[in-house]
Every structure is written in structure tokens, then in C-alpha cells.
XYZ file of C-alpha atoms in Angstrom:
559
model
C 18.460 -28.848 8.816
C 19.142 -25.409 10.126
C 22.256 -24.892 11.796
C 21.717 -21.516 12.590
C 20.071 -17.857 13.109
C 21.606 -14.468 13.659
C 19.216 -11.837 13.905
C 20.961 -7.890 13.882
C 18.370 -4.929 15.018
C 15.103 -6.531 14.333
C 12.114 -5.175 16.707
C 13.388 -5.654 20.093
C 16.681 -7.361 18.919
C 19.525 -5.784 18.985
C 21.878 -9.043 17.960
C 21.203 -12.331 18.485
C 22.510 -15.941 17.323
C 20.952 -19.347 17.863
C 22.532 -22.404 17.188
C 20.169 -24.990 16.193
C 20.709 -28.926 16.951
C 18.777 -32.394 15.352
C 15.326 -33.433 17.216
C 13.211 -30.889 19.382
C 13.920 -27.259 19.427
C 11.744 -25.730 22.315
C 11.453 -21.746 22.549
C 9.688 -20.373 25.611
C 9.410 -17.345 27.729
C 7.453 -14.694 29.065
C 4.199 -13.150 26.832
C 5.725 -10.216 25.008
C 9.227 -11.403 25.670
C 9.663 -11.663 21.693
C 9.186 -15.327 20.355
C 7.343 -14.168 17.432
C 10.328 -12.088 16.137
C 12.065 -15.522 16.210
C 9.697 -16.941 13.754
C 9.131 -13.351 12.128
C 13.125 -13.116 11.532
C 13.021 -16.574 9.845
C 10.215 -15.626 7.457
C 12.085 -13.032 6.617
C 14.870 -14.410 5.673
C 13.015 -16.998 3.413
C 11.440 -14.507 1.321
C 8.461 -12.738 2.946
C 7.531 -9.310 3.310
C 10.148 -6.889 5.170
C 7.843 -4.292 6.976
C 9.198 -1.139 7.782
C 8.204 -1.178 11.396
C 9.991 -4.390 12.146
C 13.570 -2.416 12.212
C 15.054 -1.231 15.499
C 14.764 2.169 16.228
C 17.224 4.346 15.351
C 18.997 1.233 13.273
C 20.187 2.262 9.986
C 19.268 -2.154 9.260
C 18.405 -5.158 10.233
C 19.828 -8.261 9.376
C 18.700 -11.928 9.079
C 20.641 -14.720 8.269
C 20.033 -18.719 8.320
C 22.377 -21.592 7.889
C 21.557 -24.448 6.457
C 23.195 -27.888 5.855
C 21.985 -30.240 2.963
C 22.582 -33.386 3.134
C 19.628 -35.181 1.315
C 20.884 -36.050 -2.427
C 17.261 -35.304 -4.024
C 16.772 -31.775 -2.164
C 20.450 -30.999 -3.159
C 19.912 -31.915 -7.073
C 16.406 -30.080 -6.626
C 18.379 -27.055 -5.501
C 20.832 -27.064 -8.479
C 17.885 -27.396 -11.188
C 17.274 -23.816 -9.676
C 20.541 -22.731 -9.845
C 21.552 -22.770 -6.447
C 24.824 -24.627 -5.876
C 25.048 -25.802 -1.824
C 28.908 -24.944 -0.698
C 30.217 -27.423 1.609
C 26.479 -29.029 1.936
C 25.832 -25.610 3.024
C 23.243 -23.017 2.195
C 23.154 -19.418 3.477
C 20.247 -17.820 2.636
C 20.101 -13.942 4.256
C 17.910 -10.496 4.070
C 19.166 -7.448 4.797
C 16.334 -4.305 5.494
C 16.925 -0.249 5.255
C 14.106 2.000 5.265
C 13.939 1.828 1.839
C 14.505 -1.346 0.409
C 15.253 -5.006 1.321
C 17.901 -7.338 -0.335
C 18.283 -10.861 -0.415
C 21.145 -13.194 -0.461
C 21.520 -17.278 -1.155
C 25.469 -17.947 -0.546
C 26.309 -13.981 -1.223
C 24.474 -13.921 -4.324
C 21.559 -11.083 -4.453
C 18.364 -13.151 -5.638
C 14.666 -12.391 -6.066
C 12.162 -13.093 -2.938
C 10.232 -15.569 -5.258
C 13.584 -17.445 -5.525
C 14.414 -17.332 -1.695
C 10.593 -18.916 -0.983
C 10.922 -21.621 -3.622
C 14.268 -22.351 -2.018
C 12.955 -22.040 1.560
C 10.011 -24.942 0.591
C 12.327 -27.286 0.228
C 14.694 -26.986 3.196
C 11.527 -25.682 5.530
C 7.801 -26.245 6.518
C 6.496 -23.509 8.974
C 3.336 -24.409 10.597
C 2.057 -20.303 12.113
C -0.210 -19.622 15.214
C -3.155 -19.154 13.341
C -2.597 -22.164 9.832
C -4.954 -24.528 11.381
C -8.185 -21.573 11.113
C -7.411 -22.391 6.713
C -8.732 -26.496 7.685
C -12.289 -24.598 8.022
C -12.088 -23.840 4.108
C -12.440 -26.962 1.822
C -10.200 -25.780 -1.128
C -7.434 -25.943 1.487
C -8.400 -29.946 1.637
C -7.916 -30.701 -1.837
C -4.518 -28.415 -1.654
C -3.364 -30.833 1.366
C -4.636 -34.183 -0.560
C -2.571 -33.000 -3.805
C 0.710 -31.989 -1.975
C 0.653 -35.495 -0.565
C 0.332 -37.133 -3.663
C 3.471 -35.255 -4.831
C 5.210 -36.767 -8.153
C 2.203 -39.299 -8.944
C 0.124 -36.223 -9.479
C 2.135 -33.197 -10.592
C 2.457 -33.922 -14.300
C -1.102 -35.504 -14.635
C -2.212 -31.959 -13.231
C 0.091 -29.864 -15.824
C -1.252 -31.450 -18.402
C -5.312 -31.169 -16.906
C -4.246 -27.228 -16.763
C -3.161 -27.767 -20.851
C -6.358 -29.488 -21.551
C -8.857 -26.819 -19.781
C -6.938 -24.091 -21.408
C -7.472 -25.985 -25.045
C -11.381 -26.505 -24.180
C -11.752 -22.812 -23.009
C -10.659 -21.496 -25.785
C -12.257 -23.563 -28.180
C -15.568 -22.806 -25.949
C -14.676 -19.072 -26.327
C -14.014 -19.293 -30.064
C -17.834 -21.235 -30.444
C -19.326 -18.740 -28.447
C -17.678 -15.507 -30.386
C -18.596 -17.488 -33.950
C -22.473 -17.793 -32.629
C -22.565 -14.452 -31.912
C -20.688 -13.234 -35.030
C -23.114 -15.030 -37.192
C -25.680 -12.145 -37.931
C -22.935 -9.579 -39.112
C -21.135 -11.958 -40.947
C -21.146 -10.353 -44.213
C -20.357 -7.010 -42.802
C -17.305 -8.461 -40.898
C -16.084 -10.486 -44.278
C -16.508 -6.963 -45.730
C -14.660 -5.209 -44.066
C -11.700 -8.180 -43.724
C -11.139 -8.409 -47.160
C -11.028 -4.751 -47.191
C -7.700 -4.960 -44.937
C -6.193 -7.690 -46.540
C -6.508 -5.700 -49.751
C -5.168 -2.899 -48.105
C -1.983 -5.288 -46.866
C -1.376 -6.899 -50.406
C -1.693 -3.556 -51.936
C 1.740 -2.186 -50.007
C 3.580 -5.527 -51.233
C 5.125 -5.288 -47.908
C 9.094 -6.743 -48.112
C 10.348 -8.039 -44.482
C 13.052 -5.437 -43.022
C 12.673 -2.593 -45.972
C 11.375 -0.639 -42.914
C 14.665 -0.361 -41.996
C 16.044 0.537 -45.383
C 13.841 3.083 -45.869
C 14.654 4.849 -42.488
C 17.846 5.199 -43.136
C 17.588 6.729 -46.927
C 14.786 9.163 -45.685
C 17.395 9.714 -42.859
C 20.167 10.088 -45.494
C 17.941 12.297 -48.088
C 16.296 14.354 -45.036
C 19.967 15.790 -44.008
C 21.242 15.976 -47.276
C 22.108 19.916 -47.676
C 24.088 19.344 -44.374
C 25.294 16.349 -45.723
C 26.979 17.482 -48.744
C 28.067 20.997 -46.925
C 30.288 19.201 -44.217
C 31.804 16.655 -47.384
C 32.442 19.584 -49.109
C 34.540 21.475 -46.631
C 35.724 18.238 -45.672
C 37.212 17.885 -49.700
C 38.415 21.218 -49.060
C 40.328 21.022 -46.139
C 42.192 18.042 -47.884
C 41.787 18.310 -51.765
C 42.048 21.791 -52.593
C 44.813 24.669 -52.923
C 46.302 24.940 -49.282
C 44.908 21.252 -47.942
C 46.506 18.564 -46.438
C 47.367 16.713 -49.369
C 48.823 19.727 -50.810
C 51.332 20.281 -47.204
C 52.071 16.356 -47.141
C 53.299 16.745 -50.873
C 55.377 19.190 -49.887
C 56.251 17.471 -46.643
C 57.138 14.477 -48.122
C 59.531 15.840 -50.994
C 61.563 17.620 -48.627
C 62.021 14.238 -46.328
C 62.993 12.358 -49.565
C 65.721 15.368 -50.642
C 67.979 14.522 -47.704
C 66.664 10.773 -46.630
C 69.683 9.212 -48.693
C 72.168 10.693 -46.066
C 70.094 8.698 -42.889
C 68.204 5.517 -42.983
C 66.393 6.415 -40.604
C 64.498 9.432 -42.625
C 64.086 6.840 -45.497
C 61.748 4.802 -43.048
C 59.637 7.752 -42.236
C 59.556 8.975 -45.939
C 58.288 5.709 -46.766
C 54.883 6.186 -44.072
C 54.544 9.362 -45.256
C 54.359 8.023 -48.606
C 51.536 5.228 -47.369
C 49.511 8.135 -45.732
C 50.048 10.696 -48.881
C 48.117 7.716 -51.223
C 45.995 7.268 -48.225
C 44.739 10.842 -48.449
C 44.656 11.016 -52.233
C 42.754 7.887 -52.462
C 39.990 9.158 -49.788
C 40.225 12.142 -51.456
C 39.212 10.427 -54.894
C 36.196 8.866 -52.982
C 35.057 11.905 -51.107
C 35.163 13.879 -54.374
C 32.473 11.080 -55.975
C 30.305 10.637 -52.551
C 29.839 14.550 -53.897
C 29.182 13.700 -57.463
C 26.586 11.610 -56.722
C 25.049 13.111 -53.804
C 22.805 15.182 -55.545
C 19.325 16.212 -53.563
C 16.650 14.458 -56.106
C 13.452 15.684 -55.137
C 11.340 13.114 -56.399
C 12.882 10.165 -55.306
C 12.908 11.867 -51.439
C 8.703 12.216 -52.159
C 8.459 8.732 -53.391
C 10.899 7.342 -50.268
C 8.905 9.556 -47.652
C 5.622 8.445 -49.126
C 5.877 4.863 -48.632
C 7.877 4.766 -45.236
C 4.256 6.961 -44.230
C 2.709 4.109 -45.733
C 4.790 0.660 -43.939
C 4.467 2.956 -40.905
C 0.701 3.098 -40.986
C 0.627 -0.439 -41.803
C 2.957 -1.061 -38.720
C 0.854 1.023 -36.204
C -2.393 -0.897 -37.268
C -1.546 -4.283 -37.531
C 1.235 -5.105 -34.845
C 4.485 -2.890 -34.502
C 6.087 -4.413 -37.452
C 6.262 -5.646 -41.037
C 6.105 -9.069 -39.677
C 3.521 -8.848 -37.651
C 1.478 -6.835 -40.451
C 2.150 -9.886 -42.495
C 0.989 -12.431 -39.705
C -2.279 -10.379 -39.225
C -2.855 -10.975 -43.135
C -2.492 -14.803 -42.712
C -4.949 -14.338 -39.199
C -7.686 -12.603 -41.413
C -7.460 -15.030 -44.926
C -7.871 -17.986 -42.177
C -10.857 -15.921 -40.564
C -12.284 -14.760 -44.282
C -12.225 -18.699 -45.086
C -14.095 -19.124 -42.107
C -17.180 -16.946 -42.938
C -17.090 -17.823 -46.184
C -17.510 -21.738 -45.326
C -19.437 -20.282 -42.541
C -21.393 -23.571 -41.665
C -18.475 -25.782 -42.202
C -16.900 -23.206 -39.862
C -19.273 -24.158 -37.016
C -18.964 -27.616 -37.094
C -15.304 -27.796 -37.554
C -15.566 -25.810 -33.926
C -18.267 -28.270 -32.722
C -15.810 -30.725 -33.297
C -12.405 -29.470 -31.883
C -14.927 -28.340 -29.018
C -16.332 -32.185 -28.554
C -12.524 -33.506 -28.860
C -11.082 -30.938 -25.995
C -13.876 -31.658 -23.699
C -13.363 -35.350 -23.873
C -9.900 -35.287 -23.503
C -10.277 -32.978 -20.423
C -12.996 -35.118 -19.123
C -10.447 -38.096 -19.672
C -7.830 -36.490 -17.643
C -9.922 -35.194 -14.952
C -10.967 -38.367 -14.449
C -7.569 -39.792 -14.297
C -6.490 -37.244 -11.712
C -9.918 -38.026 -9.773
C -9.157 -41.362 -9.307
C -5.388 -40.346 -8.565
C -6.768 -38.331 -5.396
C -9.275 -40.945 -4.581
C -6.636 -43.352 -4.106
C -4.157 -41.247 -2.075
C -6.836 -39.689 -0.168
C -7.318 -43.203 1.316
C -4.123 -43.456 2.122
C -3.727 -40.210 3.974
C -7.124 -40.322 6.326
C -5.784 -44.026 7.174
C -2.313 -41.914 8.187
C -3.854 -39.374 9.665
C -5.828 -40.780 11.383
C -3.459 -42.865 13.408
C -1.662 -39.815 14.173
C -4.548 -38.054 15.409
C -5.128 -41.684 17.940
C -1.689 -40.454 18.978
C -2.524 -36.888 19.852
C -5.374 -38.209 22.244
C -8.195 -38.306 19.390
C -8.830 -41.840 20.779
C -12.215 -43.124 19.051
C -11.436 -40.396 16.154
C -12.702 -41.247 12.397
C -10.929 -39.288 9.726
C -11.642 -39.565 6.108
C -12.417 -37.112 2.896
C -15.538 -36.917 0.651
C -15.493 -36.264 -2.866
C -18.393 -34.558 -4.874
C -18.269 -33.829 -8.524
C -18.779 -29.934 -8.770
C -20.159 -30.611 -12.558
C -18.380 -28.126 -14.098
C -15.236 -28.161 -15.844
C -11.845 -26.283 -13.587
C -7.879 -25.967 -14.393
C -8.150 -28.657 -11.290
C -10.486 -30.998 -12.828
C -13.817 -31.582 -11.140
C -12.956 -32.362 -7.638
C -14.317 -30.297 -4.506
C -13.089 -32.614 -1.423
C -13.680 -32.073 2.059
C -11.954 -33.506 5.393
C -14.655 -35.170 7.663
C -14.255 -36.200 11.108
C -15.933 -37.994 14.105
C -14.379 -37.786 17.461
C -16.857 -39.619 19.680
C -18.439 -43.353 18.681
C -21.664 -43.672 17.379
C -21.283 -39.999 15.753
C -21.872 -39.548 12.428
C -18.833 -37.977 9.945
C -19.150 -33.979 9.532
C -17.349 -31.352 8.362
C -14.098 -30.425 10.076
C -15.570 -26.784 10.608
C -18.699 -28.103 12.574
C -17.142 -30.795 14.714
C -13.421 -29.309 15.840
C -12.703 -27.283 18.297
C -9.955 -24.621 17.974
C -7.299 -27.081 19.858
C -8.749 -30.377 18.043
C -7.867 -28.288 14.951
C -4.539 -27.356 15.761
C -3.529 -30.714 16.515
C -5.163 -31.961 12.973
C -3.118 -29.589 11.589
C 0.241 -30.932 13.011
C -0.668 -34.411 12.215
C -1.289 -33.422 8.695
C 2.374 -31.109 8.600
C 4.117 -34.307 10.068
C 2.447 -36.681 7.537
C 3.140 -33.890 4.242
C 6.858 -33.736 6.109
C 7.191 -37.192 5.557
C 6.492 -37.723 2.488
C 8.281 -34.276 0.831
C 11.292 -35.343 2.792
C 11.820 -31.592 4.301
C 13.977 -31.817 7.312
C 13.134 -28.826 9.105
C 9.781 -28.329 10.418
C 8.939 -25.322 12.646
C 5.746 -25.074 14.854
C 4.317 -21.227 16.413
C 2.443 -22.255 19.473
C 0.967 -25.555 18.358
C -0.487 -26.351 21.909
C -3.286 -23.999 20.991
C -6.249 -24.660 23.042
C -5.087 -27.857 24.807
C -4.048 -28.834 28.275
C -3.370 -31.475 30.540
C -3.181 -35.508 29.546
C -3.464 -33.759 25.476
C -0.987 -31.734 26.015
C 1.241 -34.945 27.383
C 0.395 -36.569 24.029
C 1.044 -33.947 21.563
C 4.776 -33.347 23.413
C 4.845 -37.237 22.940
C 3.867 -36.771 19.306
C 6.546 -34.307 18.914
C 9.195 -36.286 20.487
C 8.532 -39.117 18.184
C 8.470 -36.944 15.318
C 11.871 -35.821 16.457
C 13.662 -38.591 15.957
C 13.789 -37.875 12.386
C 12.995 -34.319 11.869
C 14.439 -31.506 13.512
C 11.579 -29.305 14.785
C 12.049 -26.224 16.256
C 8.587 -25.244 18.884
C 7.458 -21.933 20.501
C 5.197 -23.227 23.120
C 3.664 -21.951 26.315
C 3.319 -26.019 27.845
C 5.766 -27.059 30.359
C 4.849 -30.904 29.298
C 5.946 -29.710 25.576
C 9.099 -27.974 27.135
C 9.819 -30.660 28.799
C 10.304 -32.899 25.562
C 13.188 -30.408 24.632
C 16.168 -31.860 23.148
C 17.756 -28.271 23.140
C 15.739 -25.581 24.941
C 16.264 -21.936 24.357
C 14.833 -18.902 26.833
C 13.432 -15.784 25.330
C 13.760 -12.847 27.941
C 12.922 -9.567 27.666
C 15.380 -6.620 29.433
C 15.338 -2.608 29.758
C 18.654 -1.299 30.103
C 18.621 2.778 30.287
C 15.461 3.258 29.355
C 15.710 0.863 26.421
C 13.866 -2.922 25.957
C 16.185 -5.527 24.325
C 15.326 -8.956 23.537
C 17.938 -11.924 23.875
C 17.681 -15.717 23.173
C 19.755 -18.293 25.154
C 20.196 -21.865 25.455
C 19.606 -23.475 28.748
C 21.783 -25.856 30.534
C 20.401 -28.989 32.222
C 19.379 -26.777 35.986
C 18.237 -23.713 34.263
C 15.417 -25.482 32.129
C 14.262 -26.934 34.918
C 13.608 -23.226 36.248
C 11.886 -22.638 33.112
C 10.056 -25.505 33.267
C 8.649 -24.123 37.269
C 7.758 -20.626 35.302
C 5.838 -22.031 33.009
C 3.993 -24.520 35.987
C 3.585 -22.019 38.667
C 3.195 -18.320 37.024
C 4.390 -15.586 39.684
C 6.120 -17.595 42.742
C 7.931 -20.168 42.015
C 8.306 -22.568 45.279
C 10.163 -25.526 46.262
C 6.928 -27.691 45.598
C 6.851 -26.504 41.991
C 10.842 -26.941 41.423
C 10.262 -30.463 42.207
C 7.631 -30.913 40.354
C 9.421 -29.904 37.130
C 12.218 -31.709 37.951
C 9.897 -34.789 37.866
C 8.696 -33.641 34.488
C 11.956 -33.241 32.953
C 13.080 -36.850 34.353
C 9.867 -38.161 32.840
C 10.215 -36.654 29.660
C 13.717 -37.916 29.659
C 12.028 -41.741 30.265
C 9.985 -41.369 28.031
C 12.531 -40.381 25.070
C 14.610 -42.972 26.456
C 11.852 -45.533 25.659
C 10.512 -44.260 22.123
């Protein structure tokens, strides 16, 4: 669940910390007051874009951090397959944004904002203002069905994607070889001209290298031998160093007899006199033998030209000018057994498409199955959010044409009123009847992903009155073994609260600041009247939310 959020200079925040409790999580307040930079902050922090605009003014950053505590075995073994080690069942996942840049943190390590949204789906589910508007577009159907089927459909689907990608390409290959066949000759032509070319070099993996470093050597060779000759000078010749540590070490050795100590250093000097005579030796043959040959520099500099030409054409290297031999024999066989060729492809093609077609069906059936089971669930949710003659169930159609997601286009249908026939979510919902579809959905996806923390942006959307009773007994219920955390504008929502936090909105010197606080027993009662009677709050309207709140609390009682 999460335990907390501090949010430092973010839009009207200046600094700000919520701590979080288990079951309903009401935020309310005034329009404008800042709720959405509640929800904003906590995108944030899981990985979403940082605009620029959200930082305070005249903040050098903002900050946004959430606690989390993971308790759930699978969710904490799903976290370490990513790396991500929970300390003390703990996860602190934070964002920190400058004008220029935005960093993210899991438990003080920097990570990417791919990683912090792959962690943040398994610890959160946040349902926005405006989610339920995607129910209108069927692909989002068949997105829902799959999520729910979780595990029993994942790996069936990995391996449809590996099948489509098999039968593309061989479809690709067929349709290139059809189209190929008239130049055919001219194409063989010119193939066996390359290969030619490639066997001709008698290419030998890594004498690239060898070759760059003899040109190299050959290239610089004046310089070369000019620097080993003064080099042989300064310690072979009349005058050198081996010449001084001669002399050096005679006159050490006339007078070491009278200290031992002298006889010690007589001896290194001894080691590094043979060290210099031997090096000497060497240098002195490096020079013999480091004649400039002409000829041999032509013949090394011709066929480096001549690997590097290869290597430019073919692939970057002398491996992958070999591998582009192997590609064009295979392709030369081809056209020659042109025929053959064909209906080798014909084939492959007939064996890919009837494997895919297996597998598509297998995952069809899959959704079918699941798909029953979550219109049945639905749809007794929905009987709980005042849908109270409601039919709920999805079509299939095959689209009759082959997809990386099989053949399956699914839609949601619905039928609120008896005697109504089943249509299209788009033609029959309203924008409220959508939003509570929506929620019944997140709670029934909640359920089955075991995520813990679900968050809802204005929910109550387009209801009122006995609904509105229904959905904050919906939420309650889901409560008991989620922790949801609400913005909502509907005092019977509010009402519901297990913990309920106030948004306000203050100017102090000319400047607006935005605060977040928990409210005791009394003071959401208050809230509660706002939220009933707008502008003046009387007696009459005190009393009535005190009646609400003492309902509510009956009613949570009795669940």
C-alpha cells in the first residue's frame, strides 16, 4: 500500500506530506484548490512526464517522493526479478525536477522512467478523470479482457507474436521471390559475380588487424628507425650510458671491499649494466632488420585497400564479409533450383500459417472463456453501482485476417433497461454510466492482479443522488481489501471516508500556496456541509452531514 507522499515546490505546493492509511482515502476541496497536483505529483513520481511548468516559481526543484510497503510475497519476488530489492518491506520510489532535467530514484538508486512505471504497475492502478472516454474504443476491450486473463494467457500470446512474425516473413520472402522471378538470371549474374569477388581475396578472419598494424609499422618507418637510432646512441655508443655505468660501476667495485654496504649496490649496478647491454644487443638488431622494403609496404598497403573494400561493402568486417558469402551461395542455390525454390516457400508458408492459425485459435478460445467470466463479474458489480436490470457481456467477430494478437476484435455490449436489445457501450452509456463501468472493471482487474493500491480522479463523474449512494457503497466494500485513495466532489462519497484529507488553497503576501490536511472526526463533518450546501453553510446543513457521516458509519459497520 502507500504509506506516504511528500510533495516539495510542485505548482502551488510549496511542501506537503500525506500519510496514507488501509481502506478509503477521500480528497476533497474547493475547484482550483489543487487536487489534481495530488494525483499529478504521484504520476510523477511513478515515471511519467516531468513538465517544466509544473515547478514552483522561482524553485530551483521540485520533489516527489512515495512510500510504499510490500507485503504480498508474489509482488515482492516480482519486484526482485527486476532488480529491485524492497528494504524493510519497503519501497521508496522518488523524482526529483530542475529546469533541465528530471531524475529518478527506487530506494536511492537513480533508475530509468521505464523502470519506475513497470515498478509502479505492480504496487498501483490509477483510474484518471477522463480513462472511462478509452471504453468508447473497442481495442481497449480486448486490452481489458486479456489483462484479466493474466498468466493463462501471457505465454500463449508470446508465442502467437513468434508465430505471426515466422508467417510474415515467410509471406514477405514469397512475395519478394514472385517478384524476383523475371530478373532472375540477371540477379544470379550478378551474385556469383560477388561471391567470386569474396573467394578471390581468400579472406583470413582477424588479418585485418594484422595488416593495420604492419602498414602502421612500415608507414612510420623512417621515424621509426631515427628515434631507435638515437635511442642506440644515447646508450651504445662512445659517451652513452653504458659507457658512464662501466665506468660507474668499476669505481664502486675499487673500494666496495672496505664496506658491505657498497658491495650491495655494486652488485645492482652490475644487474642494470647487463640490463643495458642486453637491450642494447636487441635495439642494435630491431635496427638490422628494420630496413624500409618497398615492395613488401606496396604489397601490405594493397591488400589492406582490398579487405577494406570488402569490409565497407559487405558488413563492417571480415566476418560479416564472410557471412554475406554464405547469404548469397544459399540465395544463388535458390535461383538456380528456382522452382524448387518456390515451393519449398509455399511450404514453410502453408506450415507458419497453420501453426499461427492453431495458436490463434487457442488464444480465441482462451478469451472466450474468460470473457464469460468477466461480463458475469462485471456485471454484478455494475447491479451494485445502481445498474439494476443491466446486461453486460462481449462479442467476438473474426476480423479474417491474420494480427501479432491473433484474430480477435471484441467489443463490450450493454443493456441497461429490460426488453432492450445489447449495443455497443459507445451508443448506450452515458458519460456517468461509463465512469462507473469503468470502476467496476478497475475493481474486478484489481482483484485479480492482486495490486493493493488503487487510486480514483473524480470517479463520481456525471452521477448524483441514490447513484452516487451506491457507488460510495461500492467503494466502501471495495475498501475492505484495497486501499483506495478518491478525489471526489460527492459528500455521500466523502462520507464513506476511512481517512479524509482537505485540499485548501491560501494567498499569503501576494503568493497562492496549496496545503493538504487530514481531518479529525468535527472538521469532516464541516467538509461534508461545504460540499452539501455551496456558499452558506447553516445549522440545517451541519445536521444534515452529521446524519450522513453517522450513516455512512452504519453502513460500514454493517458491510
Amino acid at each position: 500500500m502507500l504509506v506516504s507522499l511528500h510533495v516539495k515546490n510542485l505548482a502551488l505546493m510549496e511542501e506537503a506530506e500525506v500519510e496514507f492509511g488501509d481502506g478509503l482515502n477521500i480528497l476533497s476541496g474547493e475547484t482550483g484548490a489543487g487536487k489534481s497536483i495530488i494525483i499529478g505529483s504521484i504520476n510523477l513520481a511513478l515515471g511519467e512526464k516531468a513538465p517544466k511548468e509544473l515547478l514552483r516559481e522561482q524553485a530551483e526543484y521540485a520533489l516527489v517522493e512515495l512510500v510504499f510497503r510490500v507485503d504480498n510475497p508474489q509482488q515482492i519476488n516480482q519486484l526482485k526479478e527486476m532488480e529491485i530489492y524492497p528494504e524493510n518491506n519497503e519501497i521508496i520510489m522518488s523524482r526529483k525536477i530542475t529546469a533541465s532535467r528530471s531524475v529518478g530514484k527506487i530506494n536511492s538508486e537513480t533508475v530509468s522512467a521505464s523502470c519506475m512505471r513497470a515498478v509502479a504497475a505492480l504496487l498501483i492502478d490509477i483510474h484518471g478523470q477522463h480513462e472511462h472516454q478509452s471504453l468508447l474504443h473497442k481495442k481497449k476491450h480486448l486490452e481489458i479482457l486479456d489483462e484479466y486473463a493474466g498468466d493463462k494467457l501471457r505465454a500463449k500470446k508470446e508465442h502467437l507474436k513468434k508465430c505471426y512474425q515466422e508467417y510474415h516473413l515467410a509471406l514477405e520472402e514469397q512475395k519478394q521471390a514472385l517478384q524476383d522471378g523475371e530478373g532472375r538470371e540477371r540477379e544470379l549474374s550478378f551474385l556469383e559475380y560477388e561471391i567470386q569477388e569474396i573467394e578471390d581475396a581468400s579472406l583470413v578472419p582477424g588479418e585485418d588487424e594484422e595488416l593495420e598494424i604492419s602498414y602502421k609499422k612500415m608507414a612510420n618507418s623512417r621515424r621509426i628507425l631515427e628515434a631507435a637510432g638515437t635511442a642506440y646512441g644515447m646508450t651504445g655508443g662512445d659517451g652513452s650510458a653504458t659507457e658512464q655505468l662501466g665506468r660507474a660501476l668499476r669505481e664502486v667495485q675499487s673500494v666496495a671491499e672496505y664496506d658491505p654496504q657498497l658491495g650491495e649496490l655494486a652488485s645492482q649496478l652490475e644487474e642494470i649494466d647487463d640490463l643495458l647491454n642486453d637491450f642494447n644487443r636487441e635495439l642494435s638488431g630491431y635496427i638490422s632488420d628494420g630496413e624500409f622494403d618497398e615492395e613488401t609496404f606496396y604489397e601490405v598497403e594493397k591488400r589492406l585497400d582490398l579487405v577494406n573494400h570488402l569490409k565497407e561493402k559487405f558488413g563492417g568486417s571480415i566476418d560479416a564479409v564472410l557471412k554475406a558469402k554464405e547469404e548469397k551461395e544459399m540465395r544463388c542455390q535458390h535461383l538456380r533450383d528456382y522452382e524448387e525454390y518456390l515451393e519449398e516457400l509455399k511450404k514453410r508458408l502453408s506450415q507458419s500459417e497453420a501453426a499461427l492459425k492453431e495458436i490463434s485459435d487457442e488464444v480465441s478460445k482462451i478469451r472466450q472463456k474468460f470473457a464469460k467470466k468477466l461480463t458475469k463479474q462485471v456485471q454484478e458489480a455494475l447491479v451494485d453501482l445502481n445498474f439494476l436490470d443491466v446486461n453486460f457481456t462481449m462479442e467476438f467477430q473474426d476480423t479474417g485476417k491474420y494480427t501479432a494478437n491473433g484474430r480477435d476484435e471484441a467489443e463490450f455490449l450493454i443493456s441497461t433497461n429490460p426488453g432492450e436489445p445489447m449495443k455497443p457501450l459507445g451508443k448506450v452509456a452515458s458519460g456517468g454510466e461509463l465512469s462507473r463501468i469503468m470502476l467496476a472493471i478497475k475493481t474486478i482487474l484489481a482483484e485479480s492482479d492482486q495490486i493493493e493500491t488503487l487510486i480514483f480522479d473524480e470517479i463520481d463523474a456525471g452521477i448524483s443522488g441514490r447513484t452516487a449512494q451506491m457507488v460510495a457503497e461500492k467503494m466502501n466494500v471495495i475498501g475492505k481489501n484495497h486501499q483506495i485513495i478518491c478525489i471526489t466532489h460527492l459528500p455521500q462519497i466523502a462520507a464513506m471516508a476511512d481517512q479524509h484529507f482537505l485540499i485548501k488553497k491560501n494567498v499569503v503576501k501576494n503568493a497562492t500556496f496549496s496545503n493538504i490536511v487530514l481531518l479529525q472526526e468535527e472538521d469532516s463533518v464541516s467538509e461534508l456541509a461545504r460540499m452539501l450546501g455551496g456558499v452558506k453553510i447553516t445549522d440545517t446543513v451541519l445536521d444534515s452531514a452529521r446524519e450522513m457521516k453517522e450513516l455512512a458509519v452504519s453502513v460500514k459497520n454493517s458491510k
